[in-house]
Amino acid sequence: MVDSEAHEKRPPILTSSKQDLSPHIANVGEMKHYLCGCCAAFNNVAITFPIQKVLFRQQLYGIKTRDAVLQLRRDGFRNLYRGILPPLLQKTTTLALMFGLYEDLSCLLRKHISPPEFATRSVAAVLAGTTEAIFTPLERVQTLLQDHRHHDKFTNTYQAFKALRCHGIREYYRGLVPVLFRNGFSNVLFFGLRGPIKEHLPTATTHSAHLVNDFICGGLLGAMLGILFFPVNVVKTRMQSQIGGEFQSSPKVFQKIWLERDRKLTNLFRGAHLNYHRSLISWGIINATYEFLLKMI
């Protein structure tokens, strides 16, 4: 009788609660890199989209910053955020995959093989970048919506997707080769250099100092990679601005752009200074937001 009463007085609710919560906590822990990457991308796109539109016009037409800004002014405020849905969908998805898959693949490769740490992380970065390329159609539609030559053809993301459908699935992946090249190699450099750069910054002792260091680290890396892969993005933009017609190779498109711009490197890099500042802000926001959320979760 005493044993029975003691048993009845035990608090089973607390034990049950812990058991019920533990799988959810584990799931959040497993997905935290994906979640943090997604939120960091959303924050970045919302802030930097107008700058990206100016840069896009420069990449596509080789015009000066002032002329690109004037084009946007003529288009009006109504069209300023035109085309934001595809990059919002694309960036939140691809950055979630970029950070999440990189961490998961790094752990997976370390478990099954034992190459040098640099090799493991490089392979994980390339594989994550390759997976991101699945969402090239969103980048493709963003290009079409930002090009003022197509303003009268479609007014939203759905119409742009519908316009490409009659050309077949391949049309959605126009410009895939430069996207794969950019994603793979930029990921290797970003993840490979992020740690060493932060180590050379002043030691952070407060949360705000850590936030500043993460912003500087991400910003410097983003700016450097933005300049390095700028010509690749110029080729990608030109390829993706076309609807239908011949699928030209990346070298052929580059040669055409090179001739159009009088074989001058300065003309090829028109918009690079704006891209530098945009990437500095953009990747600073992404890295700082990602690291901040990672610590919070």
mmCIF file of C-alpha atoms in Angstrom:
data_model
loop_
_atom_site.group_PDB
_atom_site.id
_atom_site.type_symbol
_atom_site.label_atom_id
_atom_site.label_comp_id
_atom_site.label_asym_id
_atom_site.label_seq_id
_atom_site.Cartn_x
_atom_site.Cartn_y
_atom_site.Cartn_z
ATOM 1 C CA MET A 1 0.000 0.000 0.000
ATOM 2 C CA VAL A 2 2.837 2.404 0.838
ATOM 3 C CA ASP A 3 4.630 1.514 -2.383
ATOM 4 C CA SER A 4 1.439 2.117 -4.343
ATOM 5 C CA GLU A 5 0.922 5.570 -2.807
ATOM 6 C CA ALA A 6 4.539 6.567 -3.406
ATOM 7 C CA HIS A 7 4.184 5.527 -7.000
ATOM 8 C CA GLU A 8 1.045 7.625 -7.400
ATOM 9 C CA LYS A 9 2.807 10.715 -6.003
ATOM 10 C CA ARG A 10 5.595 10.639 -8.596
ATOM 11 C CA PRO A 11 5.472 13.556 -11.093
ATOM 12 C CA PRO A 12 5.178 11.710 -14.430
ATOM 13 C CA ILE A 13 4.190 14.918 -16.286
ATOM 14 C CA LEU A 14 7.685 16.400 -16.074
ATOM 15 C CA THR A 15 9.333 13.232 -17.395
ATOM 16 C CA SER A 16 6.808 12.941 -20.198
ATOM 17 C CA SER A 17 7.293 16.609 -21.116
ATOM 18 C CA LYS A 18 11.043 16.171 -21.445
ATOM 19 C CA GLN A 19 10.608 13.083 -23.569
ATOM 20 C CA ASP A 20 8.095 14.874 -25.823
ATOM 21 C CA LEU A 21 10.293 17.945 -26.301
ATOM 22 C CA SER A 22 13.628 16.233 -26.951
ATOM 23 C CA PRO A 23 12.881 15.146 -30.566
ATOM 24 C CA HIS A 24 11.740 18.693 -31.422
ATOM 25 C CA ILE A 25 14.883 20.199 -29.898
ATOM 26 C CA ALA A 26 16.993 17.718 -31.875
ATOM 27 C CA ASN A 27 15.152 18.603 -35.109
ATOM 28 C CA VAL A 28 15.733 22.325 -34.570
ATOM 29 C CA GLY A 29 19.412 21.636 -33.896
ATOM 30 C CA GLU A 30 19.741 19.636 -37.111
ATOM 31 C CA MET A 31 18.016 22.309 -39.216
ATOM 32 C CA LYS A 32 19.495 25.421 -37.578
ATOM 33 C CA HIS A 33 22.061 26.074 -40.326
ATOM 34 C CA TYR A 34 19.323 25.939 -42.978
ATOM 35 C CA LEU A 35 17.022 28.206 -40.955
ATOM 36 C CA CYS A 36 19.743 30.768 -40.208
ATOM 37 C CA GLY A 37 20.822 30.850 -43.870
ATOM 38 C CA CYS A 38 17.224 31.394 -44.988
ATOM 39 C CA CYS A 39 16.625 34.292 -42.578
ATOM 40 C CA ALA A 40 19.966 35.901 -43.429
ATOM 41 C CA ALA A 41 19.068 35.836 -47.134
ATOM 42 C CA PHE A 42 15.624 37.388 -46.544
ATOM 43 C CA ASN A 43 17.162 40.210 -44.527
ATOM 44 C CA ASN A 44 19.750 40.863 -47.224
ATOM 45 C CA VAL A 45 17.409 40.881 -50.257
ATOM 46 C CA ALA A 46 14.920 43.222 -48.605
ATOM 47 C CA ILE A 47 17.649 45.795 -47.926
ATOM 48 C CA THR A 48 19.840 45.611 -51.046
ATOM 49 C CA PHE A 49 17.373 44.941 -53.906
ATOM 50 C CA PRO A 50 17.369 48.526 -55.348
ATOM 51 C CA ILE A 51 21.191 48.504 -55.489
ATOM 52 C CA GLN A 52 21.062 45.153 -57.288
ATOM 53 C CA LYS A 53 18.734 46.616 -59.928
ATOM 54 C CA VAL A 54 21.174 49.436 -60.721
ATOM 55 C CA LEU A 55 24.008 46.922 -60.972
ATOM 56 C CA PHE A 56 21.933 44.665 -63.231
ATOM 57 C CA ARG A 57 21.347 47.465 -65.741
ATOM 58 C CA GLN A 58 25.090 48.171 -65.840
ATOM 59 C CA GLN A 59 25.954 44.517 -66.386
ATOM 60 C CA LEU A 60 23.403 44.155 -69.159
ATOM 61 C CA TYR A 61 23.964 47.403 -71.080
ATOM 62 C CA GLY A 62 27.458 48.494 -70.005
ATOM 63 C CA ILE A 63 26.138 51.925 -68.943
ATOM 64 C CA LYS A 64 27.367 54.230 -66.183
ATOM 65 C CA THR A 65 25.884 54.277 -62.688
ATOM 66 C CA ARG A 66 24.183 57.642 -63.234
ATOM 67 C CA ASP A 67 22.480 56.407 -66.421
ATOM 68 C CA ALA A 68 21.301 53.233 -64.686
ATOM 69 C CA VAL A 69 19.830 55.262 -61.805
ATOM 70 C CA LEU A 70 18.080 57.558 -64.301
ATOM 71 C CA GLN A 71 16.582 54.495 -66.015
ATOM 72 C CA LEU A 72 15.125 53.348 -62.694
ATOM 73 C CA ARG A 73 13.777 56.834 -61.986
ATOM 74 C CA ARG A 74 12.029 56.844 -65.353
ATOM 75 C CA ASP A 75 10.552 53.413 -64.591
ATOM 76 C CA GLY A 76 9.045 54.894 -61.404
ATOM 77 C CA PHE A 77 8.816 53.708 -57.798
ATOM 78 C CA ARG A 78 6.097 51.251 -58.765
ATOM 79 C CA ASN A 79 8.672 49.233 -60.724
ATOM 80 C CA LEU A 80 11.538 49.646 -58.215
ATOM 81 C CA TYR A 81 10.781 46.360 -56.441
ATOM 82 C CA ARG A 82 9.533 44.664 -59.593
ATOM 83 C CA GLY A 83 11.134 41.230 -59.764
ATOM 84 C CA ILE A 84 11.877 40.921 -56.027
ATOM 85 C CA LEU A 85 9.909 37.675 -55.581
ATOM 86 C CA PRO A 86 12.282 35.440 -57.634
ATOM 87 C CA PRO A 87 15.464 36.605 -55.817
ATOM 88 C CA LEU A 88 13.638 36.382 -52.494
ATOM 89 C CA LEU A 89 12.640 32.783 -53.218
ATOM 90 C CA GLN A 90 15.968 31.964 -54.815
ATOM 91 C CA LYS A 91 18.229 33.545 -52.189
ATOM 92 C CA THR A 92 16.356 32.246 -49.162
ATOM 93 C CA THR A 93 16.419 28.742 -50.652
ATOM 94 C CA THR A 94 19.964 28.744 -52.026
ATOM 95 C CA LEU A 95 21.560 30.306 -48.940
ATOM 96 C CA ALA A 96 19.705 27.863 -46.722
ATOM 97 C CA LEU A 97 21.203 25.079 -48.869
ATOM 98 C CA MET A 98 24.606 26.765 -49.047
ATOM 99 C CA PHE A 99 25.075 26.948 -45.276
ATOM 100 C CA GLY A 100 23.078 23.844 -44.356
ATOM 101 C CA LEU A 101 24.462 21.447 -46.958
ATOM 102 C CA TYR A 102 27.998 22.689 -46.409
ATOM 103 C CA GLU A 103 27.811 21.780 -42.714
ATOM 104 C CA ASP A 104 26.006 18.462 -43.322
ATOM 105 C CA LEU A 105 28.291 17.366 -46.175
ATOM 106 C CA SER A 106 31.424 18.350 -44.229
ATOM 107 C CA CYS A 107 30.324 16.134 -41.325
ATOM 108 C CA LEU A 108 29.327 13.302 -43.673
ATOM 109 C CA LEU A 109 32.644 13.343 -45.541
ATOM 110 C CA ARG A 110 34.640 13.412 -42.283
ATOM 111 C CA LYS A 111 32.757 10.335 -41.032
ATOM 112 C CA HIS A 112 33.370 8.161 -44.096
ATOM 113 C CA ILE A 113 36.730 9.342 -45.442
ATOM 114 C CA SER A 114 39.763 10.963 -43.866
ATOM 115 C CA PRO A 115 41.337 13.392 -46.366
ATOM 116 C CA PRO A 116 42.908 16.702 -45.251
ATOM 117 C CA GLU A 117 40.419 19.134 -43.662
ATOM 118 C CA PHE A 118 40.838 21.629 -46.512
ATOM 119 C CA ALA A 119 39.976 19.006 -49.137
ATOM 120 C CA THR A 120 36.899 17.852 -47.198
ATOM 121 C CA ARG A 121 35.542 21.363 -46.813
ATOM 122 C CA SER A 122 36.333 22.278 -50.437
ATOM 123 C CA VAL A 123 34.425 19.259 -51.786
ATOM 124 C CA ALA A 124 31.499 20.043 -49.452
ATOM 125 C CA ALA A 125 31.478 23.678 -50.664
ATOM 126 C CA VAL A 126 31.484 22.682 -54.365
ATOM 127 C CA LEU A 127 28.695 20.128 -53.836
ATOM 128 C CA ALA A 128 26.601 22.697 -51.943
ATOM 129 C CA GLY A 129 27.119 25.223 -54.752
ATOM 130 C CA THR A 130 26.161 22.647 -57.387
ATOM 131 C CA THR A 131 22.945 21.849 -55.507
ATOM 132 C CA GLU A 132 22.092 25.564 -55.357
ATOM 133 C CA ALA A 133 22.119 25.646 -59.173
ATOM 134 C CA ILE A 134 18.876 23.630 -59.190
ATOM 135 C CA PHE A 135 17.137 26.950 -58.540
ATOM 136 C CA THR A 136 18.641 28.703 -61.582
ATOM 137 C CA PRO A 137 15.112 29.231 -63.063
ATOM 138 C CA LEU A 138 14.403 31.758 -60.297
ATOM 139 C CA GLU A 139 17.571 33.689 -61.160
ATOM 140 C CA ARG A 140 16.619 33.422 -64.834
ATOM 141 C CA VAL A 141 13.154 34.927 -64.276
ATOM 142 C CA GLN A 142 14.612 37.681 -62.087
ATOM 143 C CA THR A 143 16.850 38.699 -65.006
ATOM 144 C CA LEU A 144 13.882 38.924 -67.370
ATOM 145 C CA LEU A 145 11.766 40.942 -64.939
ATOM 146 C CA GLN A 146 14.569 43.451 -64.321
ATOM 147 C CA ASP A 147 15.209 44.005 -68.048
ATOM 148 C CA HIS A 148 13.048 46.957 -69.137
ATOM 149 C CA ARG A 149 12.820 45.496 -72.669
ATOM 150 C CA HIS A 150 10.456 42.860 -71.264
ATOM 151 C CA HIS A 151 8.232 45.174 -69.203
ATOM 152 C CA ASP A 152 5.442 45.027 -71.793
ATOM 153 C CA LYS A 153 5.637 41.207 -72.174
ATOM 154 C CA PHE A 154 4.913 40.195 -68.582
ATOM 155 C CA THR A 155 4.259 41.992 -65.322
ATOM 156 C CA ASN A 156 4.932 39.349 -62.682
ATOM 157 C CA THR A 157 6.843 36.170 -61.862
ATOM 158 C CA TYR A 158 4.062 33.802 -62.927
ATOM 159 C CA GLN A 159 3.780 35.390 -66.392
ATOM 160 C CA ALA A 160 7.554 35.224 -66.867
ATOM 161 C CA PHE A 161 7.611 31.511 -65.993
ATOM 162 C CA LYS A 162 4.676 30.940 -68.328
ATOM 163 C CA ALA A 163 6.430 32.773 -71.191
ATOM 164 C CA LEU A 164 9.417 30.408 -70.919
ATOM 165 C CA ARG A 165 7.336 27.232 -70.762
ATOM 166 C CA CYS A 166 6.684 27.045 -74.519
ATOM 167 C CA HIS A 167 10.474 26.901 -75.118
ATOM 168 C CA GLY A 168 10.945 23.789 -72.986
ATOM 169 C CA ILE A 169 12.623 23.009 -69.671
ATOM 170 C CA ARG A 170 16.066 23.825 -71.056
ATOM 171 C CA GLU A 171 15.073 27.481 -71.439
ATOM 172 C CA TYR A 172 14.671 27.815 -67.673
ATOM 173 C CA TYR A 173 18.317 26.784 -67.242
ATOM 174 C CA ARG A 174 19.853 29.165 -69.772
ATOM 175 C CA GLY A 175 23.127 30.408 -68.284
ATOM 176 C CA LEU A 176 23.600 27.304 -66.115
ATOM 177 C CA VAL A 177 27.331 26.855 -66.843
ATOM 178 C CA PRO A 178 28.437 30.263 -65.477
ATOM 179 C CA VAL A 179 26.107 29.743 -62.492
ATOM 180 C CA LEU A 180 27.760 26.396 -61.671
ATOM 181 C CA PHE A 181 31.240 27.855 -62.067
ATOM 182 C CA ARG A 182 30.429 30.879 -59.878
ATOM 183 C CA ASN A 183 28.627 28.916 -57.148
ATOM 184 C CA GLY A 184 31.221 26.170 -56.773
ATOM 185 C CA PHE A 185 34.396 28.241 -56.669
ATOM 186 C CA SER A 186 32.940 31.164 -54.714
ATOM 187 C CA ASN A 187 31.704 28.736 -52.024
ATOM 188 C CA VAL A 188 35.168 27.189 -51.716
ATOM 189 C CA LEU A 189 36.753 30.614 -51.198
ATOM 190 C CA PHE A 190 34.016 31.906 -48.891
ATOM 191 C CA PHE A 191 34.035 28.991 -46.468
ATOM 192 C CA GLY A 192 37.793 28.502 -46.747
ATOM 193 C CA LEU A 193 38.724 32.118 -45.955
ATOM 194 C CA ARG A 194 35.962 33.090 -43.517
ATOM 195 C CA GLY A 195 37.730 31.631 -40.479
ATOM 196 C CA PRO A 196 41.256 32.960 -41.200
ATOM 197 C CA ILE A 197 39.964 36.485 -41.904
ATOM 198 C CA LYS A 198 38.006 36.605 -38.638
ATOM 199 C CA GLU A 199 41.064 35.395 -36.696
ATOM 200 C CA HIS A 200 43.022 38.435 -37.918
ATOM 201 C CA LEU A 201 40.352 40.895 -36.734
ATOM 202 C CA PRO A 202 40.537 42.450 -33.235
ATOM 203 C CA THR A 203 39.367 40.060 -30.518
ATOM 204 C CA ALA A 204 35.673 40.546 -29.761
ATOM 205 C CA THR A 205 34.621 40.625 -26.110
ATOM 206 C CA THR A 206 30.965 41.685 -26.453
ATOM 207 C CA HIS A 207 27.989 40.581 -28.561
ATOM 208 C CA SER A 208 28.046 43.826 -30.546
ATOM 209 C CA ALA A 209 31.786 43.420 -31.228
ATOM 210 C CA HIS A 210 31.174 39.866 -32.514
ATOM 211 C CA LEU A 211 28.410 41.226 -34.757
ATOM 212 C CA VAL A 212 30.739 43.892 -36.174
ATOM 213 C CA ASN A 213 33.510 41.346 -36.772
ATOM 214 C CA ASP A 214 31.102 38.986 -38.566
ATOM 215 C CA PHE A 215 29.851 41.878 -40.712
ATOM 216 C CA ILE A 216 33.409 42.931 -41.632
ATOM 217 C CA CYS A 217 34.485 39.343 -42.339
ATOM 218 C CA GLY A 218 31.490 38.594 -44.576
ATOM 219 C CA GLY A 219 31.640 42.000 -46.231
ATOM 220 C CA LEU A 220 35.326 41.770 -47.157
ATOM 221 C CA LEU A 221 34.897 38.264 -48.545
ATOM 222 C CA GLY A 222 31.757 39.194 -50.485
ATOM 223 C CA ALA A 223 33.403 42.287 -51.982
ATOM 224 C CA MET A 224 36.481 40.309 -53.047
ATOM 225 C CA LEU A 225 34.432 37.495 -54.592
ATOM 226 C CA GLY A 226 32.102 40.000 -56.250
ATOM 227 C CA ILE A 227 35.027 41.566 -58.117
ATOM 228 C CA LEU A 228 36.645 38.210 -58.903
ATOM 229 C CA PHE A 229 33.497 36.700 -60.442
ATOM 230 C CA PHE A 230 32.121 39.926 -61.954
ATOM 231 C CA PRO A 231 32.881 38.952 -65.591
ATOM 232 C CA VAL A 232 31.185 35.580 -64.988
ATOM 233 C CA ASN A 233 28.037 37.388 -63.853
ATOM 234 C CA VAL A 234 28.185 39.687 -66.882
ATOM 235 C CA VAL A 235 28.169 36.632 -69.176
ATOM 236 C CA LYS A 236 25.411 34.989 -67.131
ATOM 237 C CA THR A 237 23.237 38.115 -67.280
ATOM 238 C CA ARG A 238 23.622 38.429 -71.045
ATOM 239 C CA MET A 239 22.751 34.772 -71.579
ATOM 240 C CA GLN A 240 19.702 34.907 -69.306
ATOM 241 C CA SER A 241 18.287 38.112 -70.812
ATOM 242 C CA GLN A 242 17.515 36.219 -74.044
ATOM 243 C CA ILE A 243 14.258 34.344 -74.638
ATOM 244 C CA GLY A 244 14.378 31.584 -77.226
ATOM 245 C CA GLY A 245 16.916 31.262 -80.012
ATOM 246 C CA GLU A 246 20.328 29.653 -80.096
ATOM 247 C CA PHE A 247 22.020 28.449 -76.910
ATOM 248 C CA GLN A 248 25.478 29.976 -77.182
ATOM 249 C CA SER A 249 28.427 28.783 -75.116
ATOM 250 C CA SER A 250 29.862 30.968 -72.350
ATOM 251 C CA PRO A 251 33.156 31.655 -74.224
ATOM 252 C CA LYS A 252 31.205 32.732 -77.316
ATOM 253 C CA VAL A 253 29.001 35.104 -75.324
ATOM 254 C CA PHE A 254 32.064 36.507 -73.535
ATOM 255 C CA GLN A 255 33.791 37.127 -76.860
ATOM 256 C CA LYS A 256 30.738 38.976 -78.169
ATOM 257 C CA ILE A 257 30.573 41.192 -75.053
ATOM 258 C CA TRP A 258 34.319 41.820 -75.250
ATOM 259 C CA LEU A 259 33.999 43.063 -78.850
ATOM 260 C CA GLU A 260 30.924 45.177 -78.069
ATOM 261 C CA ARG A 261 32.826 46.922 -75.300
ATOM 262 C CA ASP A 262 35.797 47.829 -77.498
ATOM 263 C CA ARG A 263 38.100 45.161 -75.996
ATOM 264 C CA LYS A 264 38.560 47.316 -72.881
ATOM 265 C CA LEU A 265 38.746 45.760 -69.426
ATOM 266 C CA THR A 266 37.341 48.932 -67.857
ATOM 267 C CA ASN A 267 34.208 48.624 -70.016
ATOM 268 C CA LEU A 268 33.839 44.955 -69.108
ATOM 269 C CA PHE A 269 33.954 45.866 -65.408
ATOM 270 C CA ARG A 270 31.378 48.632 -65.646
ATOM 271 C CA GLY A 271 29.317 48.420 -62.502
ATOM 272 C CA ALA A 272 32.074 46.564 -60.641
ATOM 273 C CA HIS A 273 32.558 49.411 -58.161
ATOM 274 C CA LEU A 274 28.854 49.365 -57.321
ATOM 275 C CA ASN A 275 28.960 45.564 -57.133
ATOM 276 C CA TYR A 276 31.879 45.898 -54.707
ATOM 277 C CA HIS A 277 29.875 48.124 -52.365
ATOM 278 C CA ARG A 278 26.693 46.051 -52.780
ATOM 279 C CA SER A 279 28.580 42.812 -52.025
ATOM 280 C CA LEU A 280 30.293 44.472 -49.065
ATOM 281 C CA ILE A 281 26.929 45.409 -47.557
ATOM 282 C CA SER A 282 25.097 42.295 -48.746
ATOM 283 C CA TRP A 283 27.515 39.649 -47.492
ATOM 284 C CA GLY A 284 28.192 41.659 -44.360
ATOM 285 C CA ILE A 285 24.455 41.485 -43.585
ATOM 286 C CA ILE A 286 24.279 37.791 -44.515
ATOM 287 C CA ASN A 287 27.263 36.693 -42.433
ATOM 288 C CA ALA A 288 26.384 38.859 -39.413
ATOM 289 C CA THR A 289 22.721 37.756 -39.451
ATOM 290 C CA TYR A 290 23.678 34.096 -39.915
ATOM 291 C CA GLU A 291 26.204 34.059 -37.057
ATOM 292 C CA PHE A 292 23.886 36.053 -34.774
ATOM 293 C CA LEU A 293 20.954 33.671 -35.329
ATOM 294 C CA LEU A 294 23.242 30.643 -34.987
ATOM 295 C CA LYS A 295 24.269 31.803 -31.507
ATOM 296 C CA MET A 296 20.656 32.602 -30.565
ATOM 297 C CA ILE A 297 19.382 29.141 -31.623
#
